[in-house]
PDB file of C-alpha atoms in Angstrom:
ATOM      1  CA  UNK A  24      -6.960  -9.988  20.415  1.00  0.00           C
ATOM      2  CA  UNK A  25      -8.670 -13.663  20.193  1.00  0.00           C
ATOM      3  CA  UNK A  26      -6.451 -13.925  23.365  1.00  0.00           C
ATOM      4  CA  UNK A  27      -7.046 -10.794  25.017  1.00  0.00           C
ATOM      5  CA  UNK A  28     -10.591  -9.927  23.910  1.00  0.00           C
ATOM      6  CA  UNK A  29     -12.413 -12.328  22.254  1.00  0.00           C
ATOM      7  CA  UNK A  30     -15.559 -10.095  22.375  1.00  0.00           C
ATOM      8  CA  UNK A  31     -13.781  -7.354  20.402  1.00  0.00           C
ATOM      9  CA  UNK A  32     -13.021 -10.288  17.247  1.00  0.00           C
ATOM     10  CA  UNK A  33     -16.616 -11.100  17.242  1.00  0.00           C
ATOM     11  CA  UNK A  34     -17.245  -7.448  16.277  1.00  0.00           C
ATOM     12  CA  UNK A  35     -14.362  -7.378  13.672  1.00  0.00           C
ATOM     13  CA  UNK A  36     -15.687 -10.491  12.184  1.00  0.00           C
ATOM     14  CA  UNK A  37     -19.360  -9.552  11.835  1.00  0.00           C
ATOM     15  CA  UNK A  38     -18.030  -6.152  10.628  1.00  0.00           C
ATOM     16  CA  UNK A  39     -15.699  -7.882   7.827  1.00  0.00           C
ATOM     17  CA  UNK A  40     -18.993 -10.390   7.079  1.00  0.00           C
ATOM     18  CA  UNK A  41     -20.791  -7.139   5.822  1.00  0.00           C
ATOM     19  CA  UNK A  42     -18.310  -6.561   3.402  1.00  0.00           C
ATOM     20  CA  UNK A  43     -19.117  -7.618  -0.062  1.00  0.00           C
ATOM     21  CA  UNK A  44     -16.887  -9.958  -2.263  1.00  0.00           C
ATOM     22  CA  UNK A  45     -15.137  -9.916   1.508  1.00  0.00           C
ATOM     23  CA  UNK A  46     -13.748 -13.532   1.156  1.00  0.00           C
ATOM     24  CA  UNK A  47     -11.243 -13.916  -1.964  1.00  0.00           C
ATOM     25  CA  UNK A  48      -8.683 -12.515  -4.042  1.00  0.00           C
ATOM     26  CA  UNK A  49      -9.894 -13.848  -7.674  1.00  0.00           C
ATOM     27  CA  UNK A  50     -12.662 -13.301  -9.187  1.00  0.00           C
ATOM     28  CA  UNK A  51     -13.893 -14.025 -12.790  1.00  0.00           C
ATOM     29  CA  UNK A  52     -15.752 -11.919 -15.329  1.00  0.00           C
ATOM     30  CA  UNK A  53     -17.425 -13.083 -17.465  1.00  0.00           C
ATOM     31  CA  UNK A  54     -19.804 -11.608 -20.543  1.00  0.00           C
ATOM     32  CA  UNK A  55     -21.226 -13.306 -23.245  1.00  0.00           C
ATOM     33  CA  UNK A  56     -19.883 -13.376 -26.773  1.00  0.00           C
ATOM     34  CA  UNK A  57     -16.284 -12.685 -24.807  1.00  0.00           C
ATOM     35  CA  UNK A  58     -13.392 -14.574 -23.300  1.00  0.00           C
ATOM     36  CA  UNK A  59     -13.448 -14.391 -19.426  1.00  0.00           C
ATOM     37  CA  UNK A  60     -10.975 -12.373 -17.668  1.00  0.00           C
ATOM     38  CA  UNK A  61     -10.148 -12.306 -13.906  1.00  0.00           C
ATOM     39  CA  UNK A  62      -9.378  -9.545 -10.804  1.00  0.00           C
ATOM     40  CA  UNK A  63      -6.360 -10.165  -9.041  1.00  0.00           C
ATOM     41  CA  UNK A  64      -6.178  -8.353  -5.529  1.00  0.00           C
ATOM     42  CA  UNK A  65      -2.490  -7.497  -4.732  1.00  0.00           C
ATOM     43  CA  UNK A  66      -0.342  -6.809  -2.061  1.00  0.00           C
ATOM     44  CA  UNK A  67       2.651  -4.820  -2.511  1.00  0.00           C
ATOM     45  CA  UNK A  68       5.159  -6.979  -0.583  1.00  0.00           C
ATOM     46  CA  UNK A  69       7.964  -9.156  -1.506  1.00  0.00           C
ATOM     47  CA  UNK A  70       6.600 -12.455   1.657  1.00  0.00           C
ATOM     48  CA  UNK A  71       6.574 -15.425  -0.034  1.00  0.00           C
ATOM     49  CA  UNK A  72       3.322 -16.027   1.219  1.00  0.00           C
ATOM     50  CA  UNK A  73       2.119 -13.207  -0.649  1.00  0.00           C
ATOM     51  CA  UNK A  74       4.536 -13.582  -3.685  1.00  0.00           C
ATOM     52  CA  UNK A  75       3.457 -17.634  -4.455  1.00  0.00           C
ATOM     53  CA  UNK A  76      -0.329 -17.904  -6.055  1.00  0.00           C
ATOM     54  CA  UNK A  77      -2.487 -20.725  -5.713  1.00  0.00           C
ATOM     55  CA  UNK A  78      -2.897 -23.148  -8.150  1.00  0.00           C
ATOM     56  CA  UNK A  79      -6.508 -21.338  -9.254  1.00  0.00           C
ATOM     57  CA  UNK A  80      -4.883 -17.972  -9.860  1.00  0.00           C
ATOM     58  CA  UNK A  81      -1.843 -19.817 -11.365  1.00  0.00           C
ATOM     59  CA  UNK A  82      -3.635 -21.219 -13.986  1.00  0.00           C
ATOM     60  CA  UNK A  83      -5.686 -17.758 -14.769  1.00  0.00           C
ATOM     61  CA  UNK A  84      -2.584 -15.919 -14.717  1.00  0.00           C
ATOM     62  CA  UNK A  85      -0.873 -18.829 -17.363  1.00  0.00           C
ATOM     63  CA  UNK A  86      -4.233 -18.412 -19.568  1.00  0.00           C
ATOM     64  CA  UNK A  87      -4.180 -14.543 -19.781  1.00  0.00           C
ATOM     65  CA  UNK A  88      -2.935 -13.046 -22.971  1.00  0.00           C
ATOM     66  CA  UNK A  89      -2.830  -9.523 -21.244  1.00  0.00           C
ATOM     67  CA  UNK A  90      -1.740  -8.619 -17.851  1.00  0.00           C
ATOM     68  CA  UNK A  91      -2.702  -5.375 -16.461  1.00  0.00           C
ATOM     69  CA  UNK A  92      -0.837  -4.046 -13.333  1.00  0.00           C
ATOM     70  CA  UNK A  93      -0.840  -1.033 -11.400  1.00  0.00           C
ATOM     71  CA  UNK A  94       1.467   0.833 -13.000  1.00  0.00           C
ATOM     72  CA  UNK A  95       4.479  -0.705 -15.292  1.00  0.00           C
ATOM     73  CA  UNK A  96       6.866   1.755 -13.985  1.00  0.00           C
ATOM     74  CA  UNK A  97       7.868  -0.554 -11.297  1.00  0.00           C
ATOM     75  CA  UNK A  98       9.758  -2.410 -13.797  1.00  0.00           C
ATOM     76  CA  UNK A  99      11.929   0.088 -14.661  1.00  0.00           C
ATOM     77  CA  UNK A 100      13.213   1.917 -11.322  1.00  0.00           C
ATOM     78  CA  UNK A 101      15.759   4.511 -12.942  1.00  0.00           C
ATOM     79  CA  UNK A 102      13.140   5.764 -15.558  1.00  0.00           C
ATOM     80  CA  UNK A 103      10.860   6.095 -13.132  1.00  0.00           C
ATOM     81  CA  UNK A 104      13.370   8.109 -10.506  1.00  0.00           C
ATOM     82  CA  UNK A 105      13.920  10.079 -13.913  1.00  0.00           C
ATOM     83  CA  UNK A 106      10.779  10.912 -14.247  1.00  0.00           C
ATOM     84  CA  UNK A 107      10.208  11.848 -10.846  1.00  0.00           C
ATOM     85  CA  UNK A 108      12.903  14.682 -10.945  1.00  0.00           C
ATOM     86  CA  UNK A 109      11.276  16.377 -13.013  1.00  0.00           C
ATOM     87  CA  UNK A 110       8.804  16.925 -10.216  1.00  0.00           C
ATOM     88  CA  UNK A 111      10.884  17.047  -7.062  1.00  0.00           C
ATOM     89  CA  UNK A 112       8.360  18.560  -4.761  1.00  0.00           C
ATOM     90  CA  UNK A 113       6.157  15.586  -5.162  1.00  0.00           C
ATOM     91  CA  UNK A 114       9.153  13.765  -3.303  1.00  0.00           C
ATOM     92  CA  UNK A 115      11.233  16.013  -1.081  1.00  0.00           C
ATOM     93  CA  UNK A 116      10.450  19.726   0.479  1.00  0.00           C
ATOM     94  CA  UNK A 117      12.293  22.480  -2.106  1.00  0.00           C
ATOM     95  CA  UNK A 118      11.685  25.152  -0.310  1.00  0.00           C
ATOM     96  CA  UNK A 119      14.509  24.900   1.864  1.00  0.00           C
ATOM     97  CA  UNK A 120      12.229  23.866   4.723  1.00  0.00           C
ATOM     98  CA  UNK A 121      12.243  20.262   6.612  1.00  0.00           C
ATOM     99  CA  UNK A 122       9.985  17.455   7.292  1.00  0.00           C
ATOM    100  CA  UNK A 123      11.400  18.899  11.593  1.00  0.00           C
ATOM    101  CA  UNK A 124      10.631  22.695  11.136  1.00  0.00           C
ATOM    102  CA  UNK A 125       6.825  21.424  10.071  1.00  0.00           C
ATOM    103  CA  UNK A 126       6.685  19.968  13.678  1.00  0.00           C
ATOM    104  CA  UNK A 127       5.699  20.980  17.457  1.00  0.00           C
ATOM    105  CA  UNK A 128       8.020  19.618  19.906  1.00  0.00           C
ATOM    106  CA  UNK A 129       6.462  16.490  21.071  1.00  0.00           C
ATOM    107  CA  UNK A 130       5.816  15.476  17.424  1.00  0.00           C
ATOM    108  CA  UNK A 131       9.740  16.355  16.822  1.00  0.00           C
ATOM    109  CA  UNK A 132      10.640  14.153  19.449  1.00  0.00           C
ATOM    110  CA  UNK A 133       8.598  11.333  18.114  1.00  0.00           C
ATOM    111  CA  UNK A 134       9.914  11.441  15.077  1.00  0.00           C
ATOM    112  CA  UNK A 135      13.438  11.699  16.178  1.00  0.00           C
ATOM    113  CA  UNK A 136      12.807   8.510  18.411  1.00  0.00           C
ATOM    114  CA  UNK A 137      11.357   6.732  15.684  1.00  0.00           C
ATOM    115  CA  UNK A 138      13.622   7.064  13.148  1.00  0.00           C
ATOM    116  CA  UNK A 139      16.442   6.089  15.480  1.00  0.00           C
ATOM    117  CA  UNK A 140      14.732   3.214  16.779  1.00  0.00           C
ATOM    118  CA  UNK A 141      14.604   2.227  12.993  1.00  0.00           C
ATOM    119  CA  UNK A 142      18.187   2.668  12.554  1.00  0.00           C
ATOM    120  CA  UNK A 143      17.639   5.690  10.002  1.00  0.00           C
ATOM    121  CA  UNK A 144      19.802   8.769  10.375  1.00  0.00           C
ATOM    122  CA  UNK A 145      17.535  12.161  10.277  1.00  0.00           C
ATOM    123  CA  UNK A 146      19.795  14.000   8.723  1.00  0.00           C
ATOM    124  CA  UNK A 147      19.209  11.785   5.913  1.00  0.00           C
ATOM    125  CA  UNK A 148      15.327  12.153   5.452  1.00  0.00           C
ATOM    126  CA  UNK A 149      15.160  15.551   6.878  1.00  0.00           C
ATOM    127  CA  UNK A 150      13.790  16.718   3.285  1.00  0.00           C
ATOM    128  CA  UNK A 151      11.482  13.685   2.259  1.00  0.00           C
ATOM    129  CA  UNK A 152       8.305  14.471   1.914  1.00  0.00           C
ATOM    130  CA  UNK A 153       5.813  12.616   5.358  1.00  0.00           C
ATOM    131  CA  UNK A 154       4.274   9.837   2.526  1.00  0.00           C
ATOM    132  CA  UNK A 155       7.760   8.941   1.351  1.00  0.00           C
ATOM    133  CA  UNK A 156       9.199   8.312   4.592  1.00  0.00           C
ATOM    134  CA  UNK A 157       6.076   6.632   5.865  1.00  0.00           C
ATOM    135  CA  UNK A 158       6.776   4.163   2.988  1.00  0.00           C
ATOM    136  CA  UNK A 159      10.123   3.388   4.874  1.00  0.00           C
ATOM    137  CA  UNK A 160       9.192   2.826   8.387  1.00  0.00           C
ATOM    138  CA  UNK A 161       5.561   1.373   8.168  1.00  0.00           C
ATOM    139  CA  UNK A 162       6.963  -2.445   7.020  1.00  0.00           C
ATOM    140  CA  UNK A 163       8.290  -4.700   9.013  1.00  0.00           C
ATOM    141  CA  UNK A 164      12.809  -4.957   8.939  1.00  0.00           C
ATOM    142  CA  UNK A 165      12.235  -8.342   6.810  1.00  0.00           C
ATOM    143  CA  UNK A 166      10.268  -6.986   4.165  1.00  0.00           C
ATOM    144  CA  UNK A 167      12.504  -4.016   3.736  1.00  0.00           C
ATOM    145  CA  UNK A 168      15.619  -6.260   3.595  1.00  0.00           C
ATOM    146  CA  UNK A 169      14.083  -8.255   1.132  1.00  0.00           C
ATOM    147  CA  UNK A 170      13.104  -4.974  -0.818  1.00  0.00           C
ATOM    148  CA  UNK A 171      16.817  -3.910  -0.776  1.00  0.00           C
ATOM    149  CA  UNK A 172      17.973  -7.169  -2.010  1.00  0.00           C
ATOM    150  CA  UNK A 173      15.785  -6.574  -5.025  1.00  0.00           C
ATOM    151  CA  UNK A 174      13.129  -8.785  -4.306  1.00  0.00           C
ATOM    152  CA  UNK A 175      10.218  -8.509  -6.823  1.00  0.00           C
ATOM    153  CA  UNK A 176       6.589  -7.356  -4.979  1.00  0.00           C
ATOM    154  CA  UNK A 177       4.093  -9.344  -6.419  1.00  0.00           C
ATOM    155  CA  UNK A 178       2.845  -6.879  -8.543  1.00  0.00           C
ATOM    156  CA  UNK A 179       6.731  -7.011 -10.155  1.00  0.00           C
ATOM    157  CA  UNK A 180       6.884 -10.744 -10.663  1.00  0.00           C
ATOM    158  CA  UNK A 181       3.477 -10.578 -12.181  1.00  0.00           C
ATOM    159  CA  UNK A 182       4.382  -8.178 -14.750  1.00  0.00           C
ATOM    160  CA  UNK A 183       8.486  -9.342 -15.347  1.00  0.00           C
ATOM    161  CA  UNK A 184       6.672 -12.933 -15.714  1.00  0.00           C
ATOM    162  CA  UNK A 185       4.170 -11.431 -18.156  1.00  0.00           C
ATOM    163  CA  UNK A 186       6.876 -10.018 -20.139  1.00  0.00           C
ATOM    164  CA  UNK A 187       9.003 -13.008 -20.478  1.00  0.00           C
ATOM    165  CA  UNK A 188       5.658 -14.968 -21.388  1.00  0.00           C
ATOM    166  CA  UNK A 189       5.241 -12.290 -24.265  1.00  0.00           C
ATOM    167  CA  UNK A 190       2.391 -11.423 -22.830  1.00  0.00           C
ATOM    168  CA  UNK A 191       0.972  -7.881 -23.491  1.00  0.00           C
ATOM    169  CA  UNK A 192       1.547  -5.866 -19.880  1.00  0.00           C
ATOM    170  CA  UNK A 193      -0.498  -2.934 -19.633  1.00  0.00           C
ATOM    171  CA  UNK A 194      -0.563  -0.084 -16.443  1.00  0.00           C
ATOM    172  CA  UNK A 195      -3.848   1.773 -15.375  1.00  0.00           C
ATOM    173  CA  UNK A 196      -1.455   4.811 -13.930  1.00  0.00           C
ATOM    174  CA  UNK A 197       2.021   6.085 -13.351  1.00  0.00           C
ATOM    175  CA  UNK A 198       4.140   6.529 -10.597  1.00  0.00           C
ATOM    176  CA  UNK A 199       3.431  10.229 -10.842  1.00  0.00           C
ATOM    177  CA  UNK A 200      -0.005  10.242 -10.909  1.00  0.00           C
ATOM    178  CA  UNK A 201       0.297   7.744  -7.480  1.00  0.00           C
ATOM    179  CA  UNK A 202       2.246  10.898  -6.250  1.00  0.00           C
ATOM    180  CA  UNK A 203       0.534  13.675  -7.320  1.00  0.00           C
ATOM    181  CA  UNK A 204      -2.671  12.286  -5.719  1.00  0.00           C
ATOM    182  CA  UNK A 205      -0.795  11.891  -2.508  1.00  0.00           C
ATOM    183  CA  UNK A 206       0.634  15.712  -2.475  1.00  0.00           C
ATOM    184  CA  UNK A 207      -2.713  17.123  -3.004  1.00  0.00           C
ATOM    185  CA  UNK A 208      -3.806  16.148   0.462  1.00  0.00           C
ATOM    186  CA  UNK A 209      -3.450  18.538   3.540  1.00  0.00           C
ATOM    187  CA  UNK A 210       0.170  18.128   4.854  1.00  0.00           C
ATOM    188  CA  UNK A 211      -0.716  17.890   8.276  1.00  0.00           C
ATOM    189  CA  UNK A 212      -2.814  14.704   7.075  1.00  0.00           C
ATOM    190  CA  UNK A 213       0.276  12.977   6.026  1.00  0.00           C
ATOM    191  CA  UNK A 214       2.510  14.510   9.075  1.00  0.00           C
ATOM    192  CA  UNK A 215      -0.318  13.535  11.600  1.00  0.00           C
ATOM    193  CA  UNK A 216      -0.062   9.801   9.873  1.00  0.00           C
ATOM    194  CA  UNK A 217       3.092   9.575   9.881  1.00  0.00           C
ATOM    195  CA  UNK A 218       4.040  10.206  13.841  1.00  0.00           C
ATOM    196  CA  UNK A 219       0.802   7.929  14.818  1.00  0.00           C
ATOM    197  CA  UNK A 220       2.848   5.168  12.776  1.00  0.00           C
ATOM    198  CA  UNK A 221       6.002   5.624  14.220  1.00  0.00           C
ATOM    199  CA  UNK A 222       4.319   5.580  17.565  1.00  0.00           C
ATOM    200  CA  UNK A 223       3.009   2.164  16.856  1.00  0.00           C
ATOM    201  CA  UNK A 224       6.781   1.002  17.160  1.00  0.00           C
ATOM    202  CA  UNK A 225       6.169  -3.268  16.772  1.00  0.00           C
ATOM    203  CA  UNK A 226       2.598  -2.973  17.074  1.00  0.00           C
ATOM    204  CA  UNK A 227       3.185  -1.837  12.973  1.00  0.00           C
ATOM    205  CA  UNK A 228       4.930  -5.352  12.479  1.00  0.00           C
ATOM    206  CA  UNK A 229       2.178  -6.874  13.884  1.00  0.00           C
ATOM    207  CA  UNK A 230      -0.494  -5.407  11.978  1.00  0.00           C
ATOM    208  CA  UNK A 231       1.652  -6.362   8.706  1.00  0.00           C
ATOM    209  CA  UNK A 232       2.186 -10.229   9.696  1.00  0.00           C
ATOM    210  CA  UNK A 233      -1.750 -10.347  10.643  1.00  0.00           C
ATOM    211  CA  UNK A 234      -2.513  -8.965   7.073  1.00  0.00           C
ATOM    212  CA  UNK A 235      -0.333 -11.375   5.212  1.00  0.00           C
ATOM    213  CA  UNK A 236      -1.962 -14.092   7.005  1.00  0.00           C
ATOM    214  CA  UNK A 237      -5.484 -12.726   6.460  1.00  0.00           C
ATOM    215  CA  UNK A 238      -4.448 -12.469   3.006  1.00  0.00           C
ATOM    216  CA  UNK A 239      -3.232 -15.868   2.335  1.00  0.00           C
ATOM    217  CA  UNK A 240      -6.364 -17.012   3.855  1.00  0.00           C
ATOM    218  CA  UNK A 241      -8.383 -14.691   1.176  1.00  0.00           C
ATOM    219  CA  UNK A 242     -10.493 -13.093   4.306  1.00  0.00           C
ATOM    220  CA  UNK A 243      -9.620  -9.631   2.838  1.00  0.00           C
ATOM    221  CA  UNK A 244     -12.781  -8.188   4.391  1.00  0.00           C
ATOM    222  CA  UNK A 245     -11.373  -8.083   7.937  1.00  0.00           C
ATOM    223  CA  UNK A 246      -8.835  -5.943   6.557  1.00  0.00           C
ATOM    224  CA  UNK A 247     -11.052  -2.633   7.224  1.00  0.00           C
ATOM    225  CA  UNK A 248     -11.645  -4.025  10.837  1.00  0.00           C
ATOM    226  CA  UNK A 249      -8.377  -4.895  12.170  1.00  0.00           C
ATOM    227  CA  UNK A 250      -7.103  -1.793  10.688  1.00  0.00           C
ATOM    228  CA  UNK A 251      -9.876   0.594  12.622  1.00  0.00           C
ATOM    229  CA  UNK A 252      -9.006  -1.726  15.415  1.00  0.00           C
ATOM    230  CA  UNK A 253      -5.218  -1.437  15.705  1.00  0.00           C
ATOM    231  CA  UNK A 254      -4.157   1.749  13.478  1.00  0.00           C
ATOM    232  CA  UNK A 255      -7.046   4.235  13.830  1.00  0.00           C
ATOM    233  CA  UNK A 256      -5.346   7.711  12.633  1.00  0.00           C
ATOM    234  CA  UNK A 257      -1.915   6.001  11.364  1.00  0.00           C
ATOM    235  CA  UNK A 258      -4.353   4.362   8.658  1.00  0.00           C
ATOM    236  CA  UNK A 259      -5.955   7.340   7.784  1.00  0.00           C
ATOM    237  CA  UNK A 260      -9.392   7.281   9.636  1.00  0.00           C
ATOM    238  CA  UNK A 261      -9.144  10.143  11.687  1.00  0.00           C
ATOM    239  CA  UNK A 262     -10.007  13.594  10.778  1.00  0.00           C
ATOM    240  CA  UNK A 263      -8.970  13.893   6.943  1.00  0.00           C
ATOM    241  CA  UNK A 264     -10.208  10.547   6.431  1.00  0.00           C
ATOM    242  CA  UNK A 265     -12.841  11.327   4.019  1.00  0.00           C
ATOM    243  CA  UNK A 266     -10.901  13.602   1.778  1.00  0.00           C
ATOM    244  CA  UNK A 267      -8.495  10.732   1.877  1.00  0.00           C
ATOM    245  CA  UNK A 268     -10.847   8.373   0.230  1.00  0.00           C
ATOM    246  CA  UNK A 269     -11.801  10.399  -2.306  1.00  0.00           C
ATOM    247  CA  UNK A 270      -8.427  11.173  -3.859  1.00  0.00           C
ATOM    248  CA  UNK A 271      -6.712   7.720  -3.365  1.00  0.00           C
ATOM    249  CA  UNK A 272      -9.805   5.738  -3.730  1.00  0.00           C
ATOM    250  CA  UNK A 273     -12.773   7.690  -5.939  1.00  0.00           C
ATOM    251  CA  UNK A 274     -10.862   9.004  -7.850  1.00  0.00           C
ATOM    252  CA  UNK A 275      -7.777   6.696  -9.518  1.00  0.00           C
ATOM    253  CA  UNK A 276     -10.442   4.565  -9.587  1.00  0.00           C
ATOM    254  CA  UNK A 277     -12.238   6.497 -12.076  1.00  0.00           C
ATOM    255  CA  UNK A 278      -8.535   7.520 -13.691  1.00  0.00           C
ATOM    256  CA  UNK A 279      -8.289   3.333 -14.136  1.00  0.00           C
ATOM    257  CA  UNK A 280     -11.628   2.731 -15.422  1.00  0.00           C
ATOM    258  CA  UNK A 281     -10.613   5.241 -18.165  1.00  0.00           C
TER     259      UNK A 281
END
């Protein structure tokens, strides 16, 4: 874009400006009469660049005597796949319909064309649920090679780090409350998401790299931007959008203030 249209990343810029707390991913609280504790934004990737903190969050991170994460079930991934069965239609359709018979034609065809470019089989996601499979194709071949190779996110080597530092670790949800939330939007939300992602094809890989780096930079406010920018519907703000933020934002939020 700073290539192309140098005009347009003014606009993204001044937008990401307006955001508050925009630039940074710690941030200390402090009250009086109380130790201080400190916000850690996260991203859920294995990069290095994400993975490796700076020096300032280092040293928080060392001084904490509780770690709170997410949720704790990423630690333990056959519990948590345990769990999960006992809810199966939060994962895959069990009605004996597919993710293909929910489609028009066009939509079929863009699915089928995505997967393959992707190297994944349809037979072998036919039943997955849209917001399961867009977990596998929206990141980049690198990070899901990494991913498979059992690379820790950084949420992961926060907490496994926490543990071995005999730290107290402590979740604000669980992996079925993350899913639930997603299953009680509209499917057509998720479908519609889905296809506009696999439409992206290496536009998606760009978008990731561009985050990281924004990211490692701390100028998380342009996020928003280069998002409505680059993704539009595929990062849920089309139609739905609103309904969207209520149930993944408003509303866990309120679950992990609780």
């Amino acid at each position: 874009l700073r290539q192309t249209d140098p005009a347009a990343v003014g606009k993204l810029e001044a937008k990401a400006n307006q955001t508050l707390n925009g630039k940074g991913t710690l941030w200390k609280i402090e009250k009086q009469g109380l130790a201080a504790s400190w916000l850690f934004g996260t991203i859920h990737m294995t990069d290095p660049r994400v993975t490796s903190l700076t020096p300032t969050a280092q040293t928080a991170y060392d001084g904490a005597k509780t770690v709170v994460i997410e949720t704790t079930d990423i630690l333990d991934q056959a519990k948590t796949m345990g769990q999960l069965a006992q809810e199966p239609e939060l994962m895959m359709f069990t009605d004996g319909s597919t993710l293909m018979s929910k489609l028009g034609k066009e939509d079929a065809a863009a699915l089928e064309a995505g997967l393959q470019a992707r190297g994944i089989p349809l037979s072998s996601v036919a039943k997955m649920k849209p917001w399961m499979l867009i977990a596998m194709v929206a990141l980049p071949a690198c990070e899901m090679a990494r991913k498979a190779a059992s690379v820790e996110i950084l949420d992961q080597k926060l907490a496994t780090g926490a543990k071995a530092a005999g730290k107290e670790l402590l979740g604000l949800e669980t992996a079925s409350e993350q899913l639930r939330a997603m299953a009680s939007l509209p499917l057509e939300f998720h479908i519609r998401g889905l296809i506009d992602t696999l439409k992206l094809g290496d536009k998606a890989d760009d978008v990731v790299e561009t985050m990281i780096e924004l990211y490692e930079s701390e100028d998380i406010g342009m996020f928003w931007p280069l998002f409505e920018a680059t993704l539009g519907q595929a990062a849920g703000l089309g139609e739905g959008y609103a309904e969207f933020e209520q149930v993944m934002v408003i509303k866990r939020n309120t679950v992990m203030a609780d």
